[in-house]
């Protein structure tokens, strides 16, 4: 994070090996572990585990799917992040500081929400339970905003890798706990008791907040409305109109980011346009072109929000000034600080992990190759998580030891190169040892690159706008990958058809001359091509996924070359 005091300390020497390791044992990093746990726990409890309770209660899959909208707030949380940057919590802010007071309030709300969910009965009060789930989702998304802001402001850039690693460790531990413990408790007791216990586990986050070192004085950027007199008679209607547009734009934008148009379809049905709602929901999820409807939703929602926040032409009003400053000033600040490099930096943020995002067909690949569902689950969900945490640690260590920019450049290579291991796996056939190697390499590389990107995005924020700017980066960085990922299956099928017909991909069929006969055997009937041709299609796809990663590599080098002279030694 940049500030007037240059807290990022770009000219300080990089830590030695011991110093890079001791960063993980600092008080701030240990606190971050607890905060990561507090962020991951409610997310999985509402997004995933709750569906098991609802199904156990006999609800339909359609109703259960609708509950996923409870986490829609995560998709557009940057829209109320300015409130988190600016508003004080009466009483608590003076005692704990700006960020910790917000965290404590959010955690209290999550505990209350989970307790209310625990006291619910989906058979008798489904609507009320859904409301409580949405409440937990909104409170948890707000907690994420504050936790990210505290993490960035609590440590200089050189230690952001370790802070990000500690957060991800805590988050992953919470996902394991929230995915397994409630099921065990529900089996032994009941679901109500299970969720009550989960609410109590949020005390870990409360303890982390109270143990966190007191933050520096928080600076709130002023909004200049001097000379504009308050006119309640006209301002109240204006606020209502602007906020209505704002909420509408947020729902459209959030539906696009989340890839779920159920809320929009429900709104259309409520005004008598049920057929239009059904058509929209169908278009939103259609394969492979639905993603373009989703991106159109993001663009349209953004336009509506911009209109809601834009001052009226030739007329200065307090609502227009406040909304324009709250939402626009963080963007103006970013572009003012980075000038011509701002576009390049945003491109790097959005494209850095492109090669990872297109790997959205891995479960079909493993199944087609001949692995059983149990083998896939054991290797991906157990061994893969361990390797991912190792990669997260490696990323945090690299940022502290090598410097942020050098670690970022290495991470740009890690993702694309690790994708090539899947091309090797395809030629090995369903050998469990090869699956361990491939998933291990990929998860280490992904964890490393993800930690470096989090640390880099953290360094791009500035004092007073930390929450808003980081929330915006974290909401938008996956959009291009989402667009390309929609075409992954088509690329595999097209390459397989080319190989079958003797086209350009046919040369890859030779890789499968000595592959075990059971490799891709079960997928031949579904794909309509030979096993060797299907294998060639997957290999071509993995080569493609590695090739598009070159975009991130080029951008990483371009950004490194544009670093200030104070960072030159780090980038060299």
XYZ file of C-alpha atoms in Angstrom:
572
model
C 0.000 0.000 0.000
C 1.298 3.446 -0.837
C 0.907 6.408 1.474
C 2.401 9.793 2.137
C 4.797 8.144 4.566
C 5.825 5.547 1.990
C 4.959 2.629 4.272
C 5.821 0.245 1.472
C 9.553 1.015 1.963
C 10.629 0.087 -1.585
C 14.263 0.798 -0.947
C 14.744 -1.429 2.099
C 16.896 -4.544 1.661
C 15.187 -7.836 1.004
C 15.132 -10.259 3.912
C 17.636 -13.080 4.206
C 16.555 -16.699 4.400
C 16.026 -16.659 8.171
C 14.362 -13.268 8.067
C 11.992 -14.401 5.318
C 10.957 -17.391 7.433
C 10.521 -15.476 10.686
C 7.972 -13.206 8.989
C 5.509 -16.097 9.250
C 5.893 -16.170 13.044
C 5.236 -12.493 13.604
C 2.195 -11.472 15.606
C 0.494 -9.962 12.554
C 0.837 -13.156 10.519
C -0.537 -15.303 13.354
C -3.474 -12.921 13.715
C -4.002 -13.211 9.962
C -4.298 -16.984 10.337
C -7.265 -16.511 12.689
C -8.851 -13.876 10.463
C -8.519 -16.162 7.449
C -10.336 -18.864 9.408
C -13.101 -16.398 10.304
C -13.484 -15.461 6.623
C -13.589 -19.004 5.278
C -15.972 -20.499 7.837
C -19.221 -18.606 7.052
C -18.558 -18.690 3.318
C -18.597 -22.483 3.055
C -21.332 -22.889 5.693
C -23.723 -20.817 3.579
C -22.505 -21.610 0.065
C -21.989 -25.367 0.368
C -22.730 -27.122 3.677
C -26.180 -25.573 4.064
C -27.240 -27.418 0.909
C -26.715 -30.746 2.706
C -29.050 -29.633 5.514
C -31.689 -28.500 3.008
C -31.467 -31.752 1.065
C -31.676 -33.729 4.304
C -34.891 -31.836 5.026
C -36.335 -33.077 1.734
C -36.126 -29.859 -0.304
C -35.794 -29.974 -4.088
C -32.504 -29.285 -5.876
C -34.104 -26.220 -7.495
C -34.820 -24.672 -4.095
C -31.359 -25.614 -2.834
C -29.757 -23.994 -5.877
C -31.615 -20.770 -5.135
C -29.851 -20.596 -1.762
C -26.539 -20.061 -3.575
C -27.747 -16.473 -4.100
C -27.018 -15.925 -0.410
C -23.366 -15.486 -1.399
C -24.102 -13.063 -4.250
C -22.837 -10.230 -2.033
C -19.271 -11.479 -2.505
C -19.470 -10.647 -6.216
C -20.108 -6.915 -5.850
C -18.787 -6.162 -2.390
C -16.633 -3.337 -3.767
C -19.790 -1.238 -4.130
C -20.167 -0.695 -0.371
C -16.433 -0.836 0.354
C -16.312 3.016 0.332
C -18.604 2.930 3.373
C -16.093 0.670 5.128
C -13.298 3.093 4.246
C -15.160 6.153 5.521
C -17.674 5.306 8.256
C -16.730 5.017 11.937
C -18.319 2.633 14.413
C -19.521 4.713 17.386
C -17.599 3.831 20.533
C -15.637 0.939 19.051
C -13.503 2.950 16.618
C -11.992 5.017 19.423
C -11.215 1.820 21.374
C -10.029 -0.591 18.684
C -9.263 1.573 15.678
C -11.078 1.843 12.351
C -10.466 -1.589 10.811
C -10.640 -3.717 13.952
C -13.911 -2.105 15.031
C -15.465 -2.965 11.675
C -14.141 -6.536 11.871
C -15.575 -7.029 15.345
C -19.013 -5.755 14.295
C -19.032 -7.987 11.205
C -18.060 -11.026 13.264
C -20.768 -10.287 15.808
C -23.315 -10.086 12.982
C -22.061 -13.376 11.492
C -22.344 -15.101 14.873
C -25.897 -13.792 15.297
C -26.775 -14.823 11.755
C -25.384 -18.345 12.130
C -27.166 -18.681 15.460
C -30.438 -17.682 13.812
C -29.800 -20.197 11.021
C -29.101 -22.815 13.703
C -32.478 -22.099 15.271
C -34.341 -22.413 11.971
C -36.353 -25.204 10.392
C -36.175 -25.330 6.577
C -39.431 -27.298 6.437
C -41.447 -24.800 8.452
C -39.703 -21.453 7.855
C -37.770 -21.710 4.598
C -38.160 -18.030 3.699
C -36.924 -16.875 7.085
C -33.967 -19.236 6.883
C -33.100 -17.872 3.435
C -33.196 -14.344 4.862
C -30.787 -15.342 7.637
C -28.475 -16.959 5.067
C -28.424 -13.756 3.003
C -27.703 -11.795 6.185
C -24.715 -14.041 6.948
C -23.505 -13.758 3.342
C -23.652 -9.952 3.386
C -21.957 -9.727 6.793
C -19.261 -12.181 5.725
C -18.585 -10.310 2.466
C -18.226 -7.086 4.468
C -15.852 -8.841 6.853
C -13.730 -9.858 3.857
C -13.512 -6.214 2.773
C -12.265 -5.146 6.202
C -9.897 -8.090 6.714
C -8.211 -7.388 3.369
C -7.895 -3.703 4.239
C -6.414 -4.478 7.681
C -3.960 -6.973 6.156
C -2.720 -4.400 3.653
C -2.421 -1.585 6.183
C -0.867 -3.715 8.933
C 2.314 -4.666 7.053
C 4.636 -3.207 4.397
C 4.763 -4.690 0.893
C 7.715 -6.979 1.689
C 5.584 -8.809 4.267
C 2.366 -8.954 2.248
C 3.308 -12.369 0.860
C 3.472 -13.858 4.347
C 0.248 -12.088 5.353
C -1.531 -13.412 2.258
C -0.155 -16.914 2.909
C -1.359 -16.883 6.527
C -4.793 -15.707 5.405
C -5.073 -18.487 2.826
C -3.931 -21.129 5.328
C -6.602 -20.019 7.771
C -9.191 -19.895 5.002
C -8.384 -23.415 3.805
C -8.443 -24.811 7.343
C -11.871 -23.221 7.790
C -13.095 -24.813 4.558
C -12.012 -28.243 5.790
C -13.711 -27.668 9.158
C -16.900 -26.192 7.656
C -17.083 -28.975 5.071
C -16.648 -31.914 7.459
C -17.444 -30.995 11.078
C -21.095 -29.940 10.517
C -21.844 -33.234 8.762
C -20.318 -35.256 11.599
C -22.155 -33.222 14.245
C -25.435 -33.424 12.337
C -25.086 -37.197 12.144
C -24.406 -37.476 15.889
C -26.885 -34.801 17.063
C -28.810 -32.657 14.571
C -28.268 -29.810 12.120
C -29.380 -27.129 14.574
C -26.734 -28.152 17.100
C -24.179 -28.416 14.300
C -24.653 -24.812 13.138
C -24.738 -23.551 16.723
C -21.267 -25.043 17.214
C -20.111 -23.372 13.986
C -21.368 -20.025 15.295
C -19.266 -20.549 18.415
C -16.180 -21.258 16.289
C -16.361 -17.670 15.022
C -14.891 -16.811 18.432
C -11.528 -17.636 16.829
C -11.951 -14.587 14.620
C -12.996 -12.429 17.563
C -9.887 -13.515 19.470
C -7.750 -12.667 16.438
C -9.222 -9.161 16.250
C -8.594 -8.527 19.950
C -5.039 -9.912 19.658
C -4.221 -7.800 16.601
C -1.791 -4.924 17.115
C -3.430 -1.529 17.218
C -3.482 0.023 13.779
C -2.174 3.439 12.864
C -4.584 6.357 12.788
C -6.959 5.890 9.873
C -7.112 8.680 7.310
C -10.487 9.431 5.740
C -10.285 11.240 2.415
C -12.432 14.396 2.513
C -15.430 14.933 0.236
C -15.619 18.548 -0.847
C -19.186 19.830 -0.814
C -18.322 23.360 0.212
C -20.712 25.961 -1.073
C -23.534 23.476 -1.673
C -26.386 24.168 0.707
C -28.404 21.320 2.208
C -31.881 21.078 0.659
C -33.690 18.158 2.365
C -36.887 18.645 0.348
C -35.107 17.878 -2.935
C -32.235 15.771 -1.623
C -34.392 13.022 -0.081
C -36.155 12.175 -3.397
C -32.804 12.407 -5.190
C -31.215 9.992 -2.713
C -34.097 7.558 -3.189
C -33.807 7.654 -6.982
C -30.028 7.312 -6.957
C -30.016 4.478 -4.430
C -32.751 2.641 -6.334
C -30.652 2.838 -9.500
C -27.596 1.857 -7.493
C -29.265 -1.279 -6.093
C -30.609 -2.229 -9.536
C -27.172 -1.811 -11.094
C -25.590 -3.790 -8.263
C -27.996 -6.699 -8.779
C -27.338 -6.772 -12.530
C -23.581 -6.480 -12.097
C -23.478 -9.024 -9.266
C -25.572 -11.490 -11.266
C -23.074 -11.188 -14.096
C -20.040 -11.660 -11.867
C -21.646 -14.614 -10.077
C -22.947 -16.193 -13.296
C -26.417 -16.554 -11.775
C -29.460 -14.693 -13.117
C -31.997 -16.244 -10.738
C -32.519 -12.992 -8.862
C -33.087 -11.032 -12.071
C -35.443 -13.724 -13.354
C -37.353 -13.611 -10.071
C -37.665 -9.838 -10.337
C -39.061 -10.098 -13.864
C -41.525 -12.743 -12.715
C -42.650 -10.460 -9.878
C -43.701 -7.797 -12.400
C -45.533 -10.280 -14.606
C -42.712 -11.050 -17.026
C -42.164 -14.680 -16.085
C -41.446 -15.829 -19.639
C -38.795 -13.140 -20.061
C -37.254 -14.152 -16.734
C -37.063 -17.796 -17.763
C -35.513 -16.851 -21.101
C -32.929 -14.665 -19.377
C -32.006 -17.395 -16.888
C -31.658 -19.899 -19.729
C -29.486 -17.549 -21.799
C -27.339 -16.763 -18.749
C -26.384 -20.412 -18.264
C -26.349 -21.587 -21.909
C -23.167 -23.324 -23.054
C -20.871 -21.949 -24.306
C -22.304 -18.478 -25.021
C -23.961 -17.773 -21.693
C -20.774 -16.195 -20.401
C -21.208 -13.356 -22.902
C -24.625 -12.609 -21.419
C -22.976 -12.586 -18.010
C -20.309 -10.135 -19.180
C -23.013 -8.001 -20.764
C -24.695 -7.984 -17.353
C -21.467 -6.785 -15.756
C -21.178 -3.987 -18.321
C -24.841 -2.957 -18.058
C -24.747 -3.028 -14.260
C -21.617 -0.883 -14.300
C -23.304 1.676 -16.555
C -26.379 1.856 -14.297
C -24.179 2.311 -11.220
C -22.171 5.026 -12.982
C -25.398 6.850 -13.836
C -26.570 6.559 -10.231
C -23.337 8.102 -8.959
C -22.834 10.730 -11.646
C -23.539 14.352 -10.685
C -26.404 15.917 -12.620
C -25.041 17.968 -15.564
C -24.704 21.603 -14.582
C -26.183 21.012 -11.130
C -24.156 20.387 -7.963
C -26.141 18.491 -5.346
C -24.924 16.858 -2.184
C -26.093 13.339 -3.121
C -24.333 13.607 -6.482
C -21.137 14.935 -4.907
C -21.034 12.297 -2.175
C -21.696 9.288 -4.428
C -19.343 10.502 -7.165
C -16.558 11.019 -4.633
C -17.129 7.767 -2.750
C -17.090 5.605 -5.890
C -15.056 7.726 -8.289
C -12.218 9.085 -6.160
C -10.586 5.670 -5.536
C -10.390 5.123 -9.308
C -9.139 8.655 -9.950
C -6.481 8.155 -7.295
C -5.263 4.924 -8.899
C -4.978 6.423 -12.387
C -3.399 9.613 -11.025
C -0.663 7.643 -9.243
C 0.175 5.256 -12.082
C -0.548 7.501 -15.086
C 0.119 5.667 -18.368
C 1.104 2.487 -16.572
C -2.355 2.171 -14.962
C -3.844 0.348 -17.943
C -0.857 -1.985 -18.103
C -1.179 -2.773 -14.389
C -4.906 -3.489 -14.662
C -4.214 -5.758 -17.633
C -1.656 -7.657 -15.539
C -4.118 -8.033 -12.659
C -6.809 -9.384 -14.996
C -4.577 -11.642 -17.123
C -1.897 -12.818 -14.686
C -3.677 -16.105 -13.883
C -5.384 -16.581 -17.227
C -3.775 -19.996 -17.777
C -5.246 -21.218 -14.466
C -8.776 -19.953 -15.048
C -9.218 -21.825 -18.332
C -8.661 -25.160 -16.543
C -12.358 -25.524 -15.774
C -12.675 -28.960 -17.397
C -10.285 -30.875 -15.159
C -12.840 -33.223 -13.549
C -14.091 -34.353 -16.985
C -10.455 -34.796 -18.040
C -9.661 -37.013 -15.061
C -12.820 -39.067 -15.600
C -12.198 -39.402 -19.340
C -8.631 -40.487 -18.650
C -9.968 -43.357 -16.559
C -9.616 -42.349 -12.915
C -12.418 -43.209 -10.493
C -14.359 -40.545 -8.628
C -12.859 -41.736 -5.353
C -9.318 -41.433 -6.686
C -9.997 -37.942 -7.963
C -11.546 -36.854 -4.654
C -8.729 -38.271 -2.530
C -5.929 -36.768 -4.605
C -7.541 -33.390 -5.385
C -9.275 -32.658 -2.082
C -6.677 -34.022 0.332
C -3.255 -34.141 -1.303
C -4.100 -31.183 -3.535
C -5.023 -28.972 -0.577
C -1.747 -29.846 1.184
C 0.265 -29.012 -1.949
C -1.696 -25.798 -2.415
C -0.810 -24.718 1.121
C 2.832 -25.522 0.382
C 2.626 -23.319 -2.705
C 1.051 -20.534 -0.673
C 3.954 -20.744 1.791
C 6.476 -20.695 -1.067
C 4.842 -17.574 -2.487
C 4.923 -15.771 0.841
C 8.556 -16.759 1.372
C 9.510 -15.623 -2.146
C 7.947 -12.180 -1.688
C 9.900 -11.677 1.558
C 13.151 -13.199 0.282
C 13.266 -12.124 -3.370
C 11.109 -9.020 -3.363
C 7.581 -8.497 -4.655
C 8.300 -7.846 -8.333
C 10.789 -10.658 -8.806
C 8.443 -13.117 -7.066
C 5.587 -11.854 -9.264
C 7.583 -12.492 -12.446
C 8.444 -16.028 -11.307
C 4.781 -16.641 -10.555
C 3.876 -15.549 -14.081
C 5.960 -18.479 -15.384
C 4.696 -20.954 -12.766
C 1.092 -21.177 -13.932
C 1.638 -21.755 -17.672
C 4.530 -24.175 -17.181
C 2.632 -26.224 -14.604
C -0.202 -26.730 -17.115
C 2.163 -28.739 -19.298
C 2.302 -31.434 -16.633
C -1.294 -32.319 -17.545
C -0.225 -32.959 -21.139
C 2.289 -35.419 -19.689
C -0.425 -36.940 -17.471
C -2.673 -37.505 -20.500
C 0.033 -39.674 -22.098
C 0.576 -41.706 -18.909
C -2.966 -42.986 -18.667
C -4.849 -43.585 -15.394
C -1.775 -44.113 -13.214
C -2.409 -42.878 -9.678
C 1.265 -41.971 -9.140
C 1.161 -39.710 -12.219
C -2.027 -38.073 -10.912
C -0.268 -37.290 -7.625
C 2.627 -35.689 -9.513
C 0.412 -33.612 -11.806
C -1.919 -32.326 -9.101
C 0.984 -31.689 -6.758
C 2.880 -29.591 -9.309
C -0.231 -27.681 -10.372
C -1.376 -26.871 -6.838
C 2.046 -25.705 -5.725
C 2.336 -23.441 -8.770
C -1.210 -22.137 -8.354
C -0.733 -21.425 -4.644
C 2.551 -19.632 -5.330
C 1.198 -17.466 -8.157
C -2.002 -16.649 -6.262
C -0.084 -15.443 -3.214
C 2.194 -13.259 -5.346
C -0.805 -11.709 -7.100
C -2.567 -10.980 -3.803
C 0.595 -9.294 -2.496
C 0.923 -7.272 -5.701
C -2.716 -6.136 -5.728
C -2.277 -5.129 -2.097
C 0.660 -2.905 -3.039
C -1.484 -1.017 -5.556
C -3.834 0.470 -2.946
C -3.366 3.826 -1.280
C -4.133 5.202 2.154
C -7.780 6.094 2.630
C -8.947 3.940 -0.295
C -7.503 0.570 0.717
C -10.779 -1.322 1.140
C -12.412 0.062 -2.015
C -9.454 -0.374 -4.344
C -8.575 -3.897 -3.232
C -12.207 -5.021 -3.296
C -12.428 -3.752 -6.877
C -9.247 -5.585 -7.939
C -10.369 -8.833 -6.309
C -13.818 -8.647 -7.939
C -12.599 -7.979 -11.477
C -9.357 -9.949 -11.824
C -11.062 -13.150 -13.012
C -13.322 -11.674 -15.722
C -11.136 -12.350 -18.809
C -10.384 -15.860 -17.566
C -14.109 -16.473 -17.141
C -14.674 -15.438 -20.754
C -11.998 -17.752 -22.176
C -12.927 -20.612 -19.846
C -16.324 -20.798 -21.538
C -14.580 -22.074 -24.654
C -12.334 -24.711 -23.037
C -14.578 -27.669 -23.819
C -15.050 -26.542 -27.421
C -11.275 -26.308 -27.887
C -10.765 -29.889 -26.663
C -13.544 -31.214 -28.905
C -12.341 -29.262 -31.955
C -8.748 -30.425 -31.489
C -9.913 -34.036 -31.012
C -11.993 -33.850 -34.198
C -8.996 -32.413 -36.034
C -6.798 -35.262 -34.818
C -9.414 -37.820 -35.842
C -9.647 -36.315 -39.347
C -5.866 -36.151 -39.827
C -5.650 -32.412 -39.254
C -3.004 -30.343 -37.462
C -3.578 -32.091 -34.121
C -3.094 -35.558 -35.614
C 0.649 -35.436 -34.933
C -0.112 -35.563 -31.212
C -1.758 -38.972 -31.532
C 1.693 -40.522 -31.543
C 2.032 -39.643 -27.854
C -0.566 -42.320 -27.087
C 1.026 -45.208 -28.943
C 2.076 -46.874 -25.682
C -0.657 -45.557 -23.411
C -2.546 -48.209 -21.393
C -5.636 -49.423 -23.294
C -8.021 -48.224 -20.571
C -6.947 -44.591 -21.051
C -9.867 -42.580 -22.481
C -11.634 -45.860 -23.273
C -14.786 -44.945 -21.370
C -15.057 -41.560 -23.111
C -14.825 -42.811 -26.695
C -18.585 -43.328 -27.078
C -19.395 -39.895 -25.637
C -16.813 -38.018 -27.713
C -17.309 -39.794 -31.032
C -13.553 -40.012 -31.693
C -10.851 -42.554 -30.955
C -9.064 -42.654 -27.606
C -5.843 -41.382 -29.196
C -7.682 -38.506 -30.892
C -9.388 -37.485 -27.643
C -6.041 -37.620 -25.851
C -4.537 -35.455 -28.593
C -7.395 -32.986 -28.119
C -6.650 -32.665 -24.418
C -2.894 -32.305 -25.046
C -3.549 -29.552 -27.604
C -5.742 -27.785 -25.058
C -3.055 -27.925 -22.355
C -0.513 -26.529 -24.822
C -2.982 -23.737 -25.582
C -3.527 -23.028 -21.877
C 0.235 -22.708 -21.406
C 0.612 -20.505 -24.491
C -1.971 -17.920 -23.386
C -0.047 -17.667 -20.111
C 2.643 -15.907 -22.142
C 0.420 -12.818 -22.002
C 0.832 -12.664 -18.230
C 4.592 -13.235 -18.537
C 4.986 -10.352 -20.992
C 2.847 -8.057 -18.845
C 4.785 -9.002 -15.689
C 8.069 -8.058 -17.362
C 6.549 -4.855 -18.751
C 5.330 -3.811 -15.297
C 8.683 -4.759 -13.742
C 10.517 -2.524 -16.224
C 8.226 0.380 -15.342
C 8.902 0.129 -11.617
C 10.377 3.276 -10.001
C 14.146 3.429 -9.671
C 13.839 2.618 -5.984
C 12.544 -0.806 -7.015
C 15.056 -1.340 -9.796
C 17.295 -3.595 -7.764
C 14.347 -5.766 -6.873
C 13.175 -6.145 -10.461
C 16.669 -6.830 -11.821
